[in-house]
Coordinates of C-alpha atoms in Angstrom, one line a residue:
M27 CA 41.4 49.1 5.5
L28 CA 43.7 46.1 4.7
F29 CA 46.5 47.8 6.6
R30 CA 44.3 48.2 9.7
Y31 CA 43.2 44.6 9.5
T32 CA 46.7 43.4 9.2
A33 CA 47.8 45.5 12.2
L34 CA 45.0 44.2 14.3
L35 CA 45.8 40.6 13.4
F36 CA 49.5 41.2 14.3
T37 CA 48.5 42.6 17.7
I38 CA 46.3 39.6 18.4
M39 CA 49.0 37.1 17.5
T40 CA 51.5 39.0 19.6
M41 CA 49.2 38.8 22.6
R42 CA 48.7 35.1 22.1
M43 CA 52.4 34.5 21.9
R44 CA 52.9 36.4 25.2
C45 CA 50.2 34.4 26.9
S46 CA 51.7 31.2 25.6
I47 CA 55.2 32.2 26.8
A48 CA 53.7 33.2 30.2
S49 CA 51.9 29.9 30.5
V50 CA 55.0 27.9 29.7
A51 CA 57.4 29.9 32.0
P52 CA 55.4 31.8 34.6
T53 CA 57.3 34.3 36.6
P54 CA 57.5 34.3 40.4
Q55 CA 55.4 37.4 40.4
T56 CA 52.7 35.7 38.3
I57 CA 52.7 32.6 40.6
A58 CA 52.4 34.8 43.7
A59 CA 49.5 36.8 42.1
E60 CA 47.7 33.6 41.2
T61 CA 48.2 31.8 44.5
S62 CA 47.3 34.8 46.6
F63 CA 43.7 34.0 46.0
Y64 CA 44.0 30.7 47.9
E65 CA 44.7 30.1 51.6
H66 CA 47.5 27.6 51.9
K67 CA 47.0 24.8 54.5
K68 CA 49.4 21.9 55.1
R69 CA 47.8 18.6 54.2
L70 CA 49.7 16.5 56.7
T71 CA 49.4 17.9 60.2
I72 CA 49.6 16.6 63.7
D73 CA 45.8 16.3 63.6
S74 CA 45.4 14.8 60.2
M75 CA 48.2 12.2 60.5
S76 CA 47.7 8.7 61.9
Q77 CA 46.6 9.1 65.5
S78 CA 47.9 5.6 66.2
L79 CA 51.4 6.8 65.4
R80 CA 50.9 9.8 67.8
K81 CA 49.8 7.4 70.5
M82 CA 52.7 5.1 70.0
E83 CA 55.5 5.4 72.5
Y84 CA 59.0 3.9 72.5
A85 CA 60.6 4.6 75.9
V86 CA 64.1 3.3 75.1
R87 CA 64.7 6.3 72.8
G88 CA 62.2 8.6 74.6
P89 CA 62.3 12.0 76.4
V90 CA 65.1 11.2 78.8
V91 CA 67.3 10.1 76.0
I92 CA 66.5 13.2 73.9
E93 CA 67.5 15.3 76.9
A94 CA 70.7 13.3 77.3
D95 CA 71.6 14.0 73.6
K96 CA 71.0 17.8 74.2
I97 CA 73.3 17.7 77.3
A98 CA 75.9 15.9 75.2
D99 CA 75.9 18.7 72.7
Q100 CA 76.1 21.3 75.4
L101 CA 79.1 19.5 77.0
A102 CA 80.8 19.5 73.6
A103 CA 80.4 23.3 73.5
N104 CA 81.1 23.9 77.2
P105 CA 82.6 21.1 79.2
Q106 CA 82.3 23.0 82.4
Q107 CA 78.5 23.3 82.2
Y108 CA 77.7 20.2 84.2
P109 CA 79.3 18.4 87.1
F110 CA 80.4 15.5 84.7
D111 CA 82.3 15.4 81.5
H112 CA 80.3 12.8 79.5
I113 CA 77.0 11.0 79.2
V114 CA 76.9 7.3 80.2
Y115 CA 74.3 5.8 77.9
T116 CA 72.8 2.8 79.7
N117 CA 69.4 3.2 78.1
I118 CA 69.8 0.7 75.2
G119 CA 71.4 -2.6 74.5
N120 CA 73.9 -1.3 72.0
P121 CA 77.1 -2.9 73.2
Q122 CA 79.6 -1.6 70.6
S123 CA 78.5 2.0 71.1
I124 CA 79.9 2.0 74.6
G125 CA 83.1 0.1 74.2
Q126 CA 82.5 -3.6 73.4
M127 CA 85.0 -4.6 70.8
P128 CA 83.7 -6.6 67.8
L129 CA 84.8 -10.2 67.4
K130 CA 87.7 -10.4 64.9
W131 CA 86.9 -13.5 62.8
P132 CA 83.4 -12.4 61.7
R133 CA 84.7 -9.0 60.7
Q134 CA 87.6 -10.6 58.8
V135 CA 85.1 -12.8 56.8
M136 CA 82.8 -9.8 56.3
A137 CA 85.7 -7.7 54.9
L138 CA 86.8 -10.4 52.5
V139 CA 83.3 -10.9 51.3
D140 CA 82.9 -7.2 50.5
L141 CA 86.3 -6.7 48.9
P142 CA 86.7 -7.4 45.2
D143 CA 88.3 -10.8 44.6
E144 CA 91.6 -9.3 43.2
V145 CA 92.3 -7.3 46.4
G146 CA 90.7 -9.9 48.7
I147 CA 90.4 -13.6 48.6
D148 CA 92.5 -13.9 45.3
H149 CA 95.2 -11.5 46.3
P150 CA 98.6 -13.3 46.4
D151 CA 99.4 -11.8 49.8
V152 CA 95.9 -12.4 51.4
L153 CA 97.2 -14.8 54.0
K154 CA 99.6 -12.2 55.4
L155 CA 96.5 -10.3 56.6
F156 CA 93.8 -12.8 57.0
P157 CA 93.7 -16.4 58.5
Q158 CA 93.1 -19.3 56.1
D159 CA 89.7 -20.2 57.6
A160 CA 88.4 -16.6 57.1
V161 CA 89.6 -16.7 53.5
D162 CA 87.9 -20.1 53.0
R163 CA 84.7 -19.0 54.5
A164 CA 84.6 -15.8 52.5
R165 CA 85.2 -17.7 49.3
E166 CA 82.4 -20.2 50.2
I167 CA 80.0 -17.3 50.8
K168 CA 80.9 -15.4 47.7
N169 CA 81.1 -18.3 45.2
H170 CA 78.3 -20.5 46.6
A171 CA 76.0 -18.9 49.0
L172 CA 75.8 -15.6 47.0
S173 CA 76.2 -17.4 43.7
G174 CA 79.0 -15.1 42.6
H175 CA 76.7 -12.1 42.8
G176 CA 78.6 -10.4 45.6
S177 CA 77.3 -8.8 48.8
G178 CA 75.7 -5.8 46.9
A179 CA 73.0 -7.7 45.2
Y180 CA 69.4 -8.5 46.4
T181 CA 68.9 -12.1 47.7
H182 CA 66.0 -14.4 48.0
S183 CA 63.3 -12.5 50.1
K184 CA 63.5 -15.1 52.9
G185 CA 67.3 -14.8 52.9
V186 CA 70.1 -16.8 51.3
R187 CA 69.2 -20.5 51.3
A188 CA 72.6 -21.6 52.5
F189 CA 72.4 -19.1 55.4
R190 CA 69.0 -20.4 56.4
Q191 CA 70.4 -23.9 56.4
D192 CA 73.1 -22.7 58.8
V193 CA 70.4 -21.4 61.1
A194 CA 68.4 -24.6 60.8
D195 CA 71.5 -26.6 61.7
F196 CA 72.2 -24.3 64.7
I197 CA 68.6 -24.7 66.0
A198 CA 68.7 -28.4 65.7
A199 CA 72.0 -28.7 67.5
R200 CA 70.8 -26.3 70.2
D201 CA 67.6 -28.2 70.8
G202 CA 69.2 -31.7 71.0
G203 CA 68.5 -32.8 67.5
I204 CA 64.9 -31.6 67.0
P205 CA 64.7 -31.0 63.2
S206 CA 64.5 -27.5 61.8
D207 CA 63.3 -26.7 58.2
P208 CA 65.3 -24.0 56.4
E209 CA 62.1 -23.2 54.4
A210 CA 60.4 -22.2 57.7
I211 CA 63.2 -19.7 58.5
F212 CA 63.1 -16.0 57.5
L213 CA 66.3 -13.9 57.8
S214 CA 65.4 -10.4 58.8
N215 CA 66.7 -6.9 59.6
G216 CA 67.3 -7.8 63.3
A217 CA 64.6 -9.5 65.4
S218 CA 62.6 -6.2 65.4
N219 CA 61.7 -6.4 61.7
A220 CA 60.5 -10.0 62.0
I221 CA 58.4 -9.1 65.1
N222 CA 56.8 -6.3 63.2
M223 CA 56.0 -8.6 60.3
V224 CA 54.3 -11.2 62.6
L225 CA 52.3 -8.7 64.6
T226 CA 51.1 -7.1 61.3
A227 CA 49.8 -10.5 60.3
L228 CA 48.3 -11.3 63.7
I229 CA 46.4 -8.0 64.3
A230 CA 43.5 -8.4 62.0
N231 CA 41.2 -5.7 63.4
E232 CA 40.8 -3.4 66.4
R233 CA 39.4 -6.2 68.6
T234 CA 42.5 -8.3 68.3
G235 CA 44.5 -8.8 71.5
V236 CA 48.1 -9.9 72.1
M237 CA 49.2 -11.0 75.5
I238 CA 52.5 -9.4 76.5
P239 CA 54.5 -9.5 79.8
T240 CA 54.4 -6.6 82.2
P241 CA 57.1 -5.3 82.2
Q242 CA 57.9 -5.8 78.5
Y243 CA 60.2 -4.5 75.8
P244 CA 58.4 -1.5 74.3
I245 CA 58.6 -2.7 70.7
Y246 CA 55.6 -4.9 71.5
S247 CA 53.4 -2.2 73.1
A248 CA 54.5 0.3 70.4
T249 CA 53.7 -1.9 67.5
I250 CA 50.4 -3.2 68.9
D251 CA 49.3 0.4 69.4
L252 CA 50.4 1.4 65.9
L253 CA 48.4 -1.5 64.4
N254 CA 45.3 -0.6 66.6
G255 CA 45.4 -3.8 68.5
H256 CA 44.9 -4.4 72.2
R257 CA 47.7 -5.0 74.7
V258 CA 46.7 -7.7 77.2
G259 CA 49.3 -7.5 80.0
Y260 CA 50.2 -10.3 82.3
Y261 CA 52.3 -9.5 85.4
M262 CA 55.6 -11.1 86.1
N263 CA 56.3 -12.0 89.8
E264 CA 59.0 -9.6 90.9
E265 CA 59.3 -11.3 94.4
K266 CA 60.1 -14.6 92.7
D267 CA 62.8 -13.2 90.4
W268 CA 60.2 -12.3 87.7
A269 CA 58.8 -15.8 87.3
L270 CA 55.4 -16.6 85.7
N271 CA 52.4 -18.4 87.1
L272 CA 49.4 -19.9 85.4
E273 CA 46.9 -18.2 87.6
E274 CA 48.0 -14.8 86.4
L275 CA 48.0 -15.9 82.8
E276 CA 44.4 -17.2 83.1
R277 CA 43.3 -14.0 84.9
A278 CA 44.8 -11.8 82.2
L279 CA 43.2 -13.8 79.4
A280 CA 39.8 -14.1 81.1
T281 CA 39.7 -10.3 81.8
A282 CA 40.4 -9.5 78.2
Q283 CA 37.8 -11.9 76.9
E284 CA 35.2 -10.4 79.2
E285 CA 36.0 -7.1 77.6
G286 CA 35.3 -8.4 74.2
I287 CA 38.9 -8.6 73.1
E288 CA 39.8 -11.5 70.8
V289 CA 43.2 -12.7 72.1
N290 CA 45.1 -14.7 69.5
S291 CA 48.7 -14.7 70.6
F292 CA 51.1 -14.7 73.5
V293 CA 54.5 -13.0 73.7
L294 CA 57.3 -14.6 75.8
I295 CA 60.6 -12.8 76.3
N296 CA 63.2 -15.2 77.7
P297 CA 65.8 -14.3 78.9
G298 CA 63.9 -11.2 80.0
N299 CA 64.0 -7.6 78.8
P300 CA 63.9 -5.5 81.0
T301 CA 63.8 -7.8 83.9
G302 CA 66.9 -10.0 83.3
Q303 CA 65.1 -13.2 84.4
V304 CA 65.8 -16.6 83.0
L305 CA 62.6 -18.7 83.1
S306 CA 62.7 -22.2 84.5
R307 CA 61.9 -25.3 82.4
E308 CA 58.7 -25.7 84.4
N309 CA 57.6 -22.1 83.5
L310 CA 58.2 -22.8 79.9
H311 CA 56.2 -26.0 80.0
D312 CA 53.3 -24.1 81.6
I313 CA 53.4 -21.4 78.9
V314 CA 53.4 -24.0 76.1
R315 CA 50.4 -25.9 77.6
F316 CA 48.6 -22.5 78.2
C317 CA 49.0 -21.5 74.5
V318 CA 47.9 -24.9 73.2
K319 CA 44.9 -25.0 75.6
H320 CA 43.7 -21.6 74.5
N321 CA 44.8 -21.8 70.8
L322 CA 47.2 -18.9 71.0
V323 CA 50.2 -18.3 68.7
L324 CA 53.3 -18.3 70.8
L325 CA 55.8 -15.6 69.9
A326 CA 59.1 -16.4 71.6
D327 CA 61.6 -13.5 71.8
E328 CA 64.9 -15.4 72.5
V329 CA 67.4 -12.8 71.4
Y330 CA 69.3 -13.1 74.7
Q331 CA 69.7 -16.9 74.7
E332 CA 73.5 -16.6 74.9
N333 CA 73.3 -14.1 77.8
V334 CA 72.5 -16.6 80.6
Y335 CA 74.6 -16.1 83.7
E336 CA 72.6 -18.3 86.1
G337 CA 70.4 -21.2 85.2
E338 CA 70.0 -22.5 81.7
F339 CA 68.3 -21.4 78.5
V340 CA 65.5 -23.7 77.3
S341 CA 64.0 -22.7 74.0
A342 CA 60.2 -22.6 73.6
K343 CA 60.5 -25.1 70.8
R344 CA 62.4 -27.5 73.1
A345 CA 59.8 -27.0 75.8
A346 CA 57.0 -27.8 73.3
Y347 CA 58.9 -31.0 72.3
E348 CA 59.4 -32.0 75.9
C349 CA 55.6 -31.5 76.6
G350 CA 54.7 -33.7 73.6
L351 CA 53.0 -30.7 72.0
L352 CA 55.4 -29.8 69.2
D353 CA 52.8 -31.0 66.6
Q354 CA 50.1 -28.8 68.2
I355 CA 51.9 -25.6 69.0
E356 CA 51.8 -22.6 66.7
L357 CA 55.2 -21.0 67.5
I358 CA 57.4 -18.3 66.0
S359 CA 60.7 -17.7 67.6
F360 CA 63.2 -14.8 67.1
H361 CA 67.0 -14.4 67.5
S362 CA 69.4 -11.6 66.6
V363 CA 73.1 -10.8 66.1
S364 CA 72.6 -7.6 68.1
K365 CA 72.9 -9.3 71.5
G366 CA 74.8 -12.3 72.9
V367 CA 78.5 -11.6 72.6
F368 CA 78.4 -10.4 69.0
G369 CA 76.7 -7.1 69.8
E370 CA 76.5 -6.3 66.0
C371 CA 73.4 -4.1 66.3
G372 CA 74.2 -2.0 63.3
R373 CA 74.4 -5.0 61.0
R374 CA 70.7 -5.6 61.4
G375 CA 70.9 -9.3 61.3
G376 CA 68.4 -11.8 62.7
Y377 CA 65.9 -14.6 62.0
M378 CA 62.6 -16.1 62.9
E379 CA 61.6 -19.7 62.8
L380 CA 58.0 -20.7 62.1
V381 CA 56.8 -24.0 63.7
G382 CA 53.2 -25.3 63.1
I383 CA 52.2 -22.1 61.1
D384 CA 49.7 -22.6 58.3
E385 CA 51.4 -22.8 55.0
K386 CA 49.1 -20.2 53.4
V387 CA 50.0 -17.8 56.3
Q388 CA 53.7 -18.5 55.6
D389 CA 53.0 -17.6 51.9
E390 CA 51.5 -14.2 53.1
L391 CA 54.6 -13.6 55.3
Y392 CA 56.8 -14.3 52.3
K393 CA 54.8 -11.8 50.3
M394 CA 55.4 -9.2 53.0
A395 CA 59.1 -10.0 53.0
S396 CA 59.1 -9.7 49.2
A397 CA 57.7 -6.2 49.4
S398 CA 60.9 -5.2 51.2
L399 CA 62.9 -7.2 48.7
C400 CA 65.3 -8.8 51.3
A401 CA 67.0 -8.3 54.6
T402 CA 70.4 -6.6 54.5
V403 CA 73.0 -8.9 53.1
A404 CA 75.5 -7.8 55.7
G405 CA 73.1 -8.8 58.4
Q406 CA 72.4 -12.2 56.7
I407 CA 76.1 -12.9 56.5
M408 CA 76.6 -12.0 60.1
T409 CA 73.7 -14.2 61.2
S410 CA 75.4 -17.1 59.4
L411 CA 78.7 -16.4 61.1
M412 CA 77.0 -16.2 64.5
V413 CA 75.3 -19.6 64.2
R414 CA 78.3 -21.2 62.4
G415 CA 81.7 -20.0 63.6
P416 CA 85.1 -21.4 62.9
S417 CA 85.2 -25.2 63.4
P418 CA 87.4 -26.9 66.0
G419 CA 90.8 -27.5 64.5
E420 CA 90.7 -24.4 62.3
V421 CA 93.2 -21.7 62.9
S422 CA 90.8 -19.1 64.3
Y423 CA 88.7 -21.4 66.5
E424 CA 90.6 -21.0 69.8
S425 CA 91.1 -17.2 69.5
H426 CA 87.4 -16.8 68.5
E427 CA 86.3 -18.8 71.5
V428 CA 88.6 -16.9 73.8
E429 CA 87.2 -13.5 72.6
K430 CA 83.7 -14.7 73.1
K431 CA 84.4 -16.0 76.6
A432 CA 86.1 -12.8 77.7
I433 CA 83.0 -10.8 76.7
Y434 CA 80.7 -13.2 78.3
D435 CA 82.7 -13.4 81.6
S436 CA 82.8 -9.6 81.8
L437 CA 79.1 -9.3 81.2
K438 CA 78.5 -11.8 84.0
R439 CA 80.7 -9.9 86.4
R440 CA 78.9 -6.6 85.4
S441 CA 75.5 -8.2 86.0
T442 CA 76.6 -8.9 89.6
I443 CA 78.2 -5.5 90.1
V444 CA 75.0 -3.7 89.1
S445 CA 72.3 -5.9 90.5
Q446 CA 73.9 -6.4 93.9
G447 CA 75.1 -2.8 94.0
L448 CA 71.7 -1.3 93.3
D449 CA 70.0 -3.8 95.7
S450 CA 72.3 -2.6 98.5
I451 CA 71.1 1.0 98.2
P452 CA 68.5 1.8 100.9
G453 CA 65.2 2.4 99.2
F454 CA 66.1 0.2 96.2
S455 CA 65.2 -3.4 95.4
C456 CA 66.9 -5.1 92.5
R457 CA 66.4 -8.8 91.6
P458 CA 69.5 -10.7 90.3
A459 CA 70.2 -10.2 86.6
K460 CA 70.3 -13.9 85.7
G461 CA 70.3 -13.2 81.9
S462 CA 70.2 -10.6 79.2
M463 CA 71.9 -7.2 79.6
Y464 CA 69.6 -5.3 82.0
C465 CA 68.7 -4.6 85.6
F466 CA 65.2 -3.3 86.5
P467 CA 65.3 -2.0 90.1
S468 CA 62.3 -0.8 92.1
V469 CA 62.9 2.6 93.7
E470 CA 60.9 4.1 96.6
M471 CA 59.9 7.6 95.6
P472 CA 59.7 10.4 98.3
P473 CA 56.3 12.1 98.7
G474 CA 57.4 15.3 97.1
A475 CA 58.5 13.5 93.9
I476 CA 55.1 11.9 93.5
R477 CA 53.4 15.3 94.1
V478 CA 55.7 17.3 91.7
A479 CA 55.4 14.7 89.0
K480 CA 51.6 14.9 89.1
E481 CA 51.8 18.7 88.9
R482 CA 54.1 18.5 85.8
G483 CA 52.0 15.8 84.1
T484 CA 54.8 13.2 84.2
T485 CA 55.6 10.1 86.2
P486 CA 57.7 10.0 89.4
D487 CA 60.3 7.7 87.8
A488 CA 60.6 9.9 84.8
L489 CA 61.2 12.9 87.1
Y490 CA 63.8 10.8 88.9
C491 CA 65.6 9.7 85.7
V492 CA 65.9 13.3 84.4
S493 CA 67.2 14.4 87.8
L494 CA 69.7 11.5 87.8
L495 CA 70.8 12.5 84.2
K496 CA 71.3 16.2 85.0
S497 CA 73.2 15.4 88.2
T498 CA 75.4 12.5 87.2
G499 CA 75.3 12.1 83.3
I500 CA 73.9 8.6 83.7
C501 CA 71.1 8.0 81.2
V502 CA 68.6 5.3 82.3
V503 CA 65.0 4.6 81.1
P504 CA 61.9 5.2 83.4
A505 CA 60.3 1.9 84.4
S506 CA 56.9 3.4 83.4
G507 CA 58.0 3.0 79.8
F508 CA 58.0 -0.8 80.2
G509 CA 54.9 -1.2 82.3
Q510 CA 54.8 -2.1 86.0
R511 CA 52.2 -2.5 88.8
D512 CA 50.5 0.5 90.1
G513 CA 52.5 2.2 92.8
R514 CA 55.8 0.8 91.7
F515 CA 58.5 3.1 90.4
G516 CA 62.0 2.4 89.1
F517 CA 64.1 2.3 85.9
R518 CA 65.9 0.0 83.5
T519 CA 69.6 0.2 83.1
T520 CA 72.0 -1.9 81.0
F521 CA 75.3 -3.1 82.4
L522 CA 77.2 -2.7 79.1
P523 CA 79.7 0.0 79.9
P524 CA 83.1 -1.1 81.2
E525 CA 83.2 -2.7 84.6
E526 CA 85.0 0.3 86.2
E527 CA 82.4 2.6 84.7
M528 CA 79.5 0.5 86.0
Q529 CA 81.0 0.4 89.5
R530 CA 81.3 4.2 89.4
C531 CA 77.7 4.5 88.1
V532 CA 76.3 2.5 91.1
E533 CA 78.1 4.8 93.5
K534 CA 76.8 7.9 91.7
I535 CA 73.3 6.5 91.7
K536 CA 73.5 6.0 95.5
E537 CA 74.8 9.5 96.1
H538 CA 72.2 11.1 93.8
Y539 CA 69.3 9.1 95.4
E540 CA 70.2 10.4 98.9
S541 CA 70.1 14.0 97.6
F542 CA 67.0 13.4 95.5
C543 CA 65.1 12.1 98.6
K544 CA 66.2 15.2 100.6
E545 CA 65.1 17.5 97.8
Y546 CA 61.7 15.9 97.5
A547 CA 61.1 14.9 101.1
T548 CA 57.8 16.8 101.3

C-alpha cells in the first residue's frame, strides 16, 4: 500500500514538473495549439487609424514624386527604358540635392566644432587646413556657447542662449534697430517644426479656422487637416503678380464666420511659395491692420527673405512697427537655413520669433519644445552662422561674400530663364518669379485631358505632370496640391538645377506640351 501511494505521489509530482516546465518554456507547437482558438486581427488598420492622418496630403512629396522615384530605380537597372537618362527633380526646394555647393566657411566651423579639440581647434597644424576666423568661431562656440559640452549634448529647449542672441541681433539689424528679445526666440528643426508647434497651440478644437493663402505651401493645409482645424483660404491675385487685396481678405473671413468657423490666425508667406511673389510694403501694412482689426495672430513665413530678385523684403515685424501697431500685433515669424543661399536643408536649422504673444502661452510653447528636448545642435549652430557670418576684416569675409553672391546671382538668372521661358510657351502663363525658388505657371488643358482625368479620378494637372515625367524625366508638382481657383490648372517648379539644365527643361516642357495637346485634343 505504501509503495502504491509513493508511486502515485511520484507520478503527480512528475506531471506538475512537466506542466511547470511547459509554462516557463512553451514550445512553438504549444503556442500554435493555444492561439488556434483565437482569430487574429490587426489592431492598427487603415480604418482604425487616425482618419485625419489619412485625409492629410503633402503634394511636394506626393504621387508624382513617388512615380519619379520608381522611374529612377528603373533607369538604374535599365538606362534604355525611357527617352532620358536621369530624373530632374524640381519638385522641392532642396538646393544641395541638385548641385548647389555648400558655403565653405560655415562647413569649416561646423567641422571644427564636431572634431575633438586635439585633432581640431587645438591641433598644432590646424591653421594649415582652416582659416583663423573659422578656428576662432569654433572655439567660441565650443567653449562658451556650448559651455564645453560639445555638439553631442542636449541644449536648452529653446536653443543655446548665445545663438538666440545672434538671431535677435540679426533681426534688430535687419529691421532698422527695432529691438528683439532672445527670450522670445525659439530655435527649431527648420521652420517646419516651429510652424507645427504654433498650429498645434492655435487649433484648440474642430471649429478653429486658420486663414491661409491660395495657393499655399502644403505644410499649412496638411497640418491644419491633421489637427482637425479649418482651412480658410484667401485668393492671391495672379493677374497682379500674386498681390493681396483687403476686399478678398474680408470676404474670406466673413464667409468662414458665417459658417460658424472661429478664425483665430492668418498665415502670410512672403516671399511666396509656390508663387514667387514679393509683397509690397503697402500689402504688408494692409495685412497688419487686418490682423489687428480682427484680433488674428499673424504667422509670417519669411524663410525666403534672402531670395528677393525684384523689389525689397519688408518683414511683418517692420511693417507692424511702421503702422504704429507693434504693441498691438500678435506675431510669430519663421526663418530657416534651408533656403536663401545656404540651402542647408539637411541641417534642420531655423527659428521663430514671438512678438506680443501672451507670456503664459510662451510658457506652454516652451513646454512643447521641452518635450522634444531640443532642436538639433547642428541646426542651431548653422542658424547662428547664417545670421552672423565672418565679420568685415576677417580672413574669410570676402570669399564668403563672393560665394554667397555667386549663388544669389545664379538664382536670379535662373528665375528669369524659367519664368520668361514658360511664359513664352503658347498655352502657358507664368508671372515673374520676383522671389523664393519657384515658378507657378498656369497651363491651358486640352478637353481630352480634362475628360480623361475625370474618368481616372485625378486632376488634369496631375495627369499632365505624370505625362511630363514619363516623357522628359522632369518632376514637377501639380498646382492642385497647392490650391488654385476653379478651372485653373498648372504646376509648381523650382529653378534650382544648374542654368543649362533649366534652359533644357524649358525647351523639353514646350515640346512635351505640344504633343500632350495633340494626344488629348478631344
